[in-house]
Tab-separated table of C-alpha atoms in Angstrom:
chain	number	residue	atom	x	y	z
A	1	UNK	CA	-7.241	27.465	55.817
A	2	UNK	CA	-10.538	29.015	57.246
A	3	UNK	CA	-14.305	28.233	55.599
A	4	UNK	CA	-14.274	31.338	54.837
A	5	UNK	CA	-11.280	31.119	52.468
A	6	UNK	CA	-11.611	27.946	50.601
A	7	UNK	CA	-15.553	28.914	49.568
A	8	UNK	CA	-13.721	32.176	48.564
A	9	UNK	CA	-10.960	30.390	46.400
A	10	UNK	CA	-13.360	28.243	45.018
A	11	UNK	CA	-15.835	31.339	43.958
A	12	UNK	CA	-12.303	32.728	41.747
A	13	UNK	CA	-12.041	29.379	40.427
A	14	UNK	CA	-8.356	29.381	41.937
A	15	UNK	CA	-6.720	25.686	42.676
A	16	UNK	CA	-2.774	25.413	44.533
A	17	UNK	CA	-1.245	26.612	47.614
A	18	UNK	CA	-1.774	30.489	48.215
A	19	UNK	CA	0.913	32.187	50.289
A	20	UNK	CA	1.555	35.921	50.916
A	21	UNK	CA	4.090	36.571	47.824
A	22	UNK	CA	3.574	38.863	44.332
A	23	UNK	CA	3.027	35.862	42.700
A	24	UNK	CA	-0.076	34.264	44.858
A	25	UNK	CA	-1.487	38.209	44.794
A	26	UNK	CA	-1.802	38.620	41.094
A	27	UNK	CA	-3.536	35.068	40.596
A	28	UNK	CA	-5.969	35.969	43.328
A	29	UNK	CA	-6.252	39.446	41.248
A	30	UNK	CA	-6.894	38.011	38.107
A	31	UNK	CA	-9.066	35.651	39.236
A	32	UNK	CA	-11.290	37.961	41.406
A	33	UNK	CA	-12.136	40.399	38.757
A	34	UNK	CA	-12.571	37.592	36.401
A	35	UNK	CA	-15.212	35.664	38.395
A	36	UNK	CA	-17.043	38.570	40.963
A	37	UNK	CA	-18.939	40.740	38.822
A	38	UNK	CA	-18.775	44.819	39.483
A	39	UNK	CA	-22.515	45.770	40.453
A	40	UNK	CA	-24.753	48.358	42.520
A	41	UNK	CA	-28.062	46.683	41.982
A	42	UNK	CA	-28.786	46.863	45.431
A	43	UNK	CA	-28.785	50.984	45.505
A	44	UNK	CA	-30.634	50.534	42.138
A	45	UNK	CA	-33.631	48.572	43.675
A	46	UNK	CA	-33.419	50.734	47.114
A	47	UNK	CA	-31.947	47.815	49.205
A	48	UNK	CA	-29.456	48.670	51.966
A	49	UNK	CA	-25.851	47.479	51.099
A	50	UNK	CA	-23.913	46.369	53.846
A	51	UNK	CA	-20.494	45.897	54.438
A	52	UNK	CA	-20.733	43.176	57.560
A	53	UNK	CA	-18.089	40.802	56.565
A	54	UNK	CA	-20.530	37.748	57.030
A	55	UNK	CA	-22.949	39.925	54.480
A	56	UNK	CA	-20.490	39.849	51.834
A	57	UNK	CA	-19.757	36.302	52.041
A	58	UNK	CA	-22.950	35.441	51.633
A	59	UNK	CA	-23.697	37.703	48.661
A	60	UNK	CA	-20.808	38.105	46.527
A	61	UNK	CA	-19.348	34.460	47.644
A	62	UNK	CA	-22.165	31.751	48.247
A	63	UNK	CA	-24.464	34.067	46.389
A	64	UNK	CA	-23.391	34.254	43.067
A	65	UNK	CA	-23.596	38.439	43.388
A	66	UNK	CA	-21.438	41.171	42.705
A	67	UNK	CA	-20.860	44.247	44.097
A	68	UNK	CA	-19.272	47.826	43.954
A	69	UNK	CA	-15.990	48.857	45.289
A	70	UNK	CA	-16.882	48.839	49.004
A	71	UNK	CA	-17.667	45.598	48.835
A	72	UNK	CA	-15.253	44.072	46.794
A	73	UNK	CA	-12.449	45.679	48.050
A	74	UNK	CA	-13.147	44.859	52.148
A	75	UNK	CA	-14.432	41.059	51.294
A	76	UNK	CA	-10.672	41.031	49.171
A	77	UNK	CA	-9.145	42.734	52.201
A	78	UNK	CA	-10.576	40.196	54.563
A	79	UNK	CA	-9.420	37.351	52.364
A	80	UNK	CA	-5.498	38.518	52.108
A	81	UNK	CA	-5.571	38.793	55.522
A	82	UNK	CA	-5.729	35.312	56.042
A	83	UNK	CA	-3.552	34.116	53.618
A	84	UNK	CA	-1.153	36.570	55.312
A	85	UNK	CA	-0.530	39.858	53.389
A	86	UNK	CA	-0.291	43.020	55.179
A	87	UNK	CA	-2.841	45.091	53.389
A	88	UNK	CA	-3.867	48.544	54.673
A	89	UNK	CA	-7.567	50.019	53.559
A	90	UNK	CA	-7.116	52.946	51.560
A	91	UNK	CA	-9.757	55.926	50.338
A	92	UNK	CA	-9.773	57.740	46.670
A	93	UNK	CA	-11.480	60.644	44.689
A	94	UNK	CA	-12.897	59.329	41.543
A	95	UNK	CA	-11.347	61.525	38.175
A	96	UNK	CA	-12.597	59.252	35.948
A	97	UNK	CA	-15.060	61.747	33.732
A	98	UNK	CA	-14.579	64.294	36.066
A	99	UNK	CA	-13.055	68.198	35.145
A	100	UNK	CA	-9.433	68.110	36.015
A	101	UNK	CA	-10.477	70.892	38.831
A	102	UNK	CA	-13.474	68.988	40.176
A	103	UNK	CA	-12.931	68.579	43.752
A	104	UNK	CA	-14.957	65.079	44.387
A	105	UNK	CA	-16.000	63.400	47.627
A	106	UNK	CA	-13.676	60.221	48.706
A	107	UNK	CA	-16.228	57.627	47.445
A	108	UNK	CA	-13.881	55.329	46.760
A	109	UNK	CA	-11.829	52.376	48.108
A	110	UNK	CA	-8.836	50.950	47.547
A	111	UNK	CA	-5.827	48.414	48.872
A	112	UNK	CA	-2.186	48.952	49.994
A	113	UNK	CA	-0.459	45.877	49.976
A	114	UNK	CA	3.117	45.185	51.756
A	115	UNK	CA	5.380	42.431	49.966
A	116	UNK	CA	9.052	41.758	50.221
A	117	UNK	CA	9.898	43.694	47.273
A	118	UNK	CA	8.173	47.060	48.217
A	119	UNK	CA	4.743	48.124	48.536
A	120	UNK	CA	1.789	47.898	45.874
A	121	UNK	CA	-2.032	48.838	45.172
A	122	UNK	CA	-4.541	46.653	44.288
A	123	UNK	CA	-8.275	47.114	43.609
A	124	UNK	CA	-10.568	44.651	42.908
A	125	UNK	CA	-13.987	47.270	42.106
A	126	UNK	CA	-13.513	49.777	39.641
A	127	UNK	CA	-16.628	48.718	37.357
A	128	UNK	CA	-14.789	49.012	33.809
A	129	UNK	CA	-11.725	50.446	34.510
A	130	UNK	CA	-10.790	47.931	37.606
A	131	UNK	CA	-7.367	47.083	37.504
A	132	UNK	CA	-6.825	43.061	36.846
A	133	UNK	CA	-3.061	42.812	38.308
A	134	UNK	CA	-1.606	44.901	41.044
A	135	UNK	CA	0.855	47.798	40.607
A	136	UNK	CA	4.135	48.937	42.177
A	137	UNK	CA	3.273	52.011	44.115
A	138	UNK	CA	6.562	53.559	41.903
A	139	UNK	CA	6.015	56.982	39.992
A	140	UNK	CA	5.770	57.793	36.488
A	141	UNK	CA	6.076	54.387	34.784
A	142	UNK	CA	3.672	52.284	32.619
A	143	UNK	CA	2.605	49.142	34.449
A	144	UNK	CA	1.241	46.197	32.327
A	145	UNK	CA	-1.670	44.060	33.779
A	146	UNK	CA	-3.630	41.388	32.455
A	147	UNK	CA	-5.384	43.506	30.618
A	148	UNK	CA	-4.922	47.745	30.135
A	149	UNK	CA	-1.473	49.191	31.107
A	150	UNK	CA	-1.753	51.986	34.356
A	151	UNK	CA	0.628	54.416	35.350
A	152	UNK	CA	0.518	56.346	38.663
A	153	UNK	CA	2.087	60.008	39.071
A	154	UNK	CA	2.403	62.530	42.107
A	155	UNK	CA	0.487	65.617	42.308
A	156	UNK	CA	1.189	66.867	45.929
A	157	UNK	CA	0.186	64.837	48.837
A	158	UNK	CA	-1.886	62.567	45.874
A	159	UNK	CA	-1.044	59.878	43.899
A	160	UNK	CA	-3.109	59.571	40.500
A	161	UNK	CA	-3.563	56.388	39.042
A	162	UNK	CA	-4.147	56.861	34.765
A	163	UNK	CA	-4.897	54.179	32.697
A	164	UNK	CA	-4.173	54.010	29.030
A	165	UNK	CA	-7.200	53.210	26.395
A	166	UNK	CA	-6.618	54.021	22.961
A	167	UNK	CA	-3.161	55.203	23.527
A	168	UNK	CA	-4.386	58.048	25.775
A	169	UNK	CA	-3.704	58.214	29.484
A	170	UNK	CA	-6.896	58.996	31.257
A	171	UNK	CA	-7.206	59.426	35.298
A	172	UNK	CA	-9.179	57.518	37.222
A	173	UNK	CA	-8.770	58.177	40.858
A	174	UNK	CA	-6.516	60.058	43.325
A	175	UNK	CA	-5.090	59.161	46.726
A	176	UNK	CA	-3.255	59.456	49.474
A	177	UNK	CA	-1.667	56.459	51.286
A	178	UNK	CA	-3.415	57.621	54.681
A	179	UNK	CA	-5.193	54.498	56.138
A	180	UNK	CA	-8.841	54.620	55.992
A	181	UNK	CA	-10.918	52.680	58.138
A	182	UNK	CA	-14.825	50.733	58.320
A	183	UNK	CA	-16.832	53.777	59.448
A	184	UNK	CA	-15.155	55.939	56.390
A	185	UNK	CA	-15.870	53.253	54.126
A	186	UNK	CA	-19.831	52.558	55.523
A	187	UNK	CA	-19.814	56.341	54.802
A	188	UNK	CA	-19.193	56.510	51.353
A	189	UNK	CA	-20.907	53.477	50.521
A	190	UNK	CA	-23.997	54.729	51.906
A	191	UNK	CA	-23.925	57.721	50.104
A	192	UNK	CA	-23.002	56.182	46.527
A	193	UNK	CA	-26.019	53.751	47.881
A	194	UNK	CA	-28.674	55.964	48.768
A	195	UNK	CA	-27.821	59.239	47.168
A	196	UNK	CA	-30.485	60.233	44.364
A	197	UNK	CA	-27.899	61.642	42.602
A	198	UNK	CA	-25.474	58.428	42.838
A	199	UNK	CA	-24.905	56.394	39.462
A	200	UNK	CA	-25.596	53.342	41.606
A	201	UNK	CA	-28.843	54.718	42.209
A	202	UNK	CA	-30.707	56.280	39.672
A	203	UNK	CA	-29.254	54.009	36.791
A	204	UNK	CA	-27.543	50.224	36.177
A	205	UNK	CA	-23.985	49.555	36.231
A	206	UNK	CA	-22.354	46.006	35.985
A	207	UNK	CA	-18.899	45.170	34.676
A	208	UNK	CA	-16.563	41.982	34.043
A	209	UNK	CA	-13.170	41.323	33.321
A	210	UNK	CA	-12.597	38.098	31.583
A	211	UNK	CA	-9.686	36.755	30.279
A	212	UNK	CA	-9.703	38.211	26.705
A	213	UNK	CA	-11.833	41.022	27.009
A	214	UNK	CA	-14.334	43.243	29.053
A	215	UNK	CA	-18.086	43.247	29.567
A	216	UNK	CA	-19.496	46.708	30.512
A	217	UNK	CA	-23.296	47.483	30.985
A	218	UNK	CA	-24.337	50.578	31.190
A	219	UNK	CA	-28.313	50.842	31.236
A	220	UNK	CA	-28.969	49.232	28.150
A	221	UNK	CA	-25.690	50.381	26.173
A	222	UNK	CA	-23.820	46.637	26.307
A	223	UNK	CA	-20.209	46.780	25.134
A	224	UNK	CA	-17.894	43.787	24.892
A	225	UNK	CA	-13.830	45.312	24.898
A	226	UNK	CA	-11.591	42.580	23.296
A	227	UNK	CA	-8.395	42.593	23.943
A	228	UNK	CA	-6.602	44.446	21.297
A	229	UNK	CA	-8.809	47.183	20.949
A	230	UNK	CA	-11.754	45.759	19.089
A	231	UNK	CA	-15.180	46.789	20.792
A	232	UNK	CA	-18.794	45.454	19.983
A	233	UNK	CA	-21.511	47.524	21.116
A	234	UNK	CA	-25.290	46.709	21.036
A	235	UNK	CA	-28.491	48.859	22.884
A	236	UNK	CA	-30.763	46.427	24.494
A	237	UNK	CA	-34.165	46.827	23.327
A	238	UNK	CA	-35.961	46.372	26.818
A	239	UNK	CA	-36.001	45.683	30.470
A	240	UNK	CA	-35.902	41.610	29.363
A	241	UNK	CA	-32.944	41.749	27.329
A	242	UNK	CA	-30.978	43.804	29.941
A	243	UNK	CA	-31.878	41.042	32.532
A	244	UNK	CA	-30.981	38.080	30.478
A	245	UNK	CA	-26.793	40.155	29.753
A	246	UNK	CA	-27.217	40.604	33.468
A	247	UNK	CA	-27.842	36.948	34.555
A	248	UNK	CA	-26.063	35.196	31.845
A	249	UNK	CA	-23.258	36.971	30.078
A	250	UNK	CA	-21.858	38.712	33.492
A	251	UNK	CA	-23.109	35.924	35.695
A	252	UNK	CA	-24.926	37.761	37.996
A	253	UNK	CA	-27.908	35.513	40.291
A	254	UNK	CA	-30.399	38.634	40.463
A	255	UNK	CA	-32.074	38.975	44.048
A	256	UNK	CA	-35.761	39.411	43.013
A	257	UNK	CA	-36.119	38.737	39.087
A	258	UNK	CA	-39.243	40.781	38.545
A	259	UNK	CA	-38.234	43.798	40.698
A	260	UNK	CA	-35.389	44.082	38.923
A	261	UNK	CA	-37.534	44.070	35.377
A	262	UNK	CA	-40.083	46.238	37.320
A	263	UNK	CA	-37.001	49.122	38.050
A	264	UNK	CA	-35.781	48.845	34.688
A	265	UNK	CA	-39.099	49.466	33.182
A	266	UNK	CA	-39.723	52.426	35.140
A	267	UNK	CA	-36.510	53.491	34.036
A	268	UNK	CA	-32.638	54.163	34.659
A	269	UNK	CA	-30.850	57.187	33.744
C-alpha cells in the first residue's frame, strides 16, 4: 500500500483490507462522501483550483478541505487505481434545475468502474445530490444507496441519471460512456472556477453526506435532510454564523479565516 493510500483511508475513516471487488467500492463510497466535504471555496475567494494529483492530496487529504467534482472525482480515481479497479474518467451535462431542452456545457465529472459482475458509475462530488453507493450502469431500474434511490435511463447516445426526492424522479446529469481525459477535466474546472457566472464563483456551496442525513449550505440557507424525509432549515444571520456551519458542522479547515468572512460580507448570490 502506497503513502498516498493509507493517509487517504485514514482521511474516510476506513479500517480492513481493501481489494478491487463491489464490496471494498461501496465502503470506500460511503465513506468518501461521508468524511470529504463538497466545496468551491476556492473559486469563491478567486484562488486557482488545481487538479495536480499531489495538490489534491494535500488539500482535500492532509488538509482537512473539500472540494467540487473535479477534484473529488480524479483524487477518488487516483485512489482506485491503486487498490486495483479499472476505472475510466467520464464527462456529464448537469440537468439538475435545468429546462429539459437546455443544452449545458460538460462541466461535470464522473467514474466508470469495471468489476466482475459488469460495469458501474460512481461519483464522489455532486454537492447535495452526490450519490453515496455506486450504481449498475443497467437501464430503467431504481437503485438503492445509502441514502436516496437513483435510476438511470437512455435517451440516445446519453444516459440520464434521476434521483428520487419526495417520491419524484428528478435528473441530475447526462452522459455518455466516452472516456474523458485531464485536459477536458482542467477545462471545465476552470471555467466552473473562474467563470463570473459559475455558482462556485459568485456564491457558497458546501455539502455532506453523513450517515443519517445530509448537510447542504447554500449561502446562508442551511438545511439538514434526515433520513426519512424530515428536513430542518435555518437562514444564517451573518458572515460569522455561516463560517462557524462551515468549519464545524461540515468539517471544513477554511484556508484564510478572515477572507473568507471578508467575501461573505461583501456578499454571495
Amino acid at each position: 500500500m502506497t503513502d498516498d493510500l493509507a493517509a487517504y483511508l485514514a482521511r474516510i475513516g476506513l479500517a480492513g483490507p481493501v481489494i478491487p471487488d463491489r464490496a471494498t467500492l461501496a465502503r470506500i463510497i460511503a465513506a468518501h462522501t461521508a468524511s470529504i466535504p463538497f466545496e468551491g471555496i476556492d473559486g469563491m475567494l478567486g484562488k486557482p483550483v488545481t487538479l495536480d494529483h499531489e495538490v489534491l492530496m494535500t488539500k482535500l487529504v492532509h488538509g482537512q478541505r473539500g472540494g467540487f467534482c473535479f477534484e473529488q472525482n480524479r483524487l477518488l480515481c487516483a485512489m482506485l487505481e491503486q487498490i486495483g479497479f479499472a476505472v475510466t474518467a467520464l464527462g456529464a451535462r448537469v440537468m439538475w434545475n435545468a429546462p429539459p431542452e437546455a443544452v449545458t456545457p460538460l462541466t461535470h465529472m464522473l467514474l466508470r468502474i469495471d468489476l466482475a459482475e459488469g460495469p458501474v458509475i460512481v461519483d464522489a462530488g455532486f454537492g447535495g445530490n452526490t450519490p453515496t453507493g455506486p450504481l449498475d450502469l443497467t437501464a430503467d431500474r431504481a437503485q438503492t444507496t445509502p441514502h436516496e434511490r437513483y435510476r438511470l435511463t437512455r435517451a440516445g447516445d446519453y444516459w440520464v441519471q434521476a434521483v428520487s426526492i419526495a417520491g419524484e424522479w428528478r435528473p441530475t446529469y447526462r452522459f455518455t460512456l466516452e472516456p474523458q481525459h485531464r485536459a477536458d477535466h482542467e477545462l471545465g474546472s476552470w471555467y466552473m472556477s473562474t467563470n463570473p457566472k459559475s455558482h462556485f464563483v459568485f456564491g457558497l456551496t458546501c455539502a455532506l453526506a453523513l450517515p443519517d442525513r445530509r448537510l447542504a449550505l447554500r449561502n446562508f440557507d442551511f438545511a439538514i435532510h434526515y433520513l426519512g424525509g424530515e428536513t430542518e432549515r435555518r437562514q444564517l444571520p451573518d458572515a460569522t454564523a455561516v463560517r462557524e456551519v462551515v468549519e464545524n458542522q461540515i468539517g471544513i479547515r477554511l484556508p484564510d479565516r478572515d477572507a473568507f468572512v471578508r467575501r461573505v460580507e461583501q456578499g454571495i448570490a
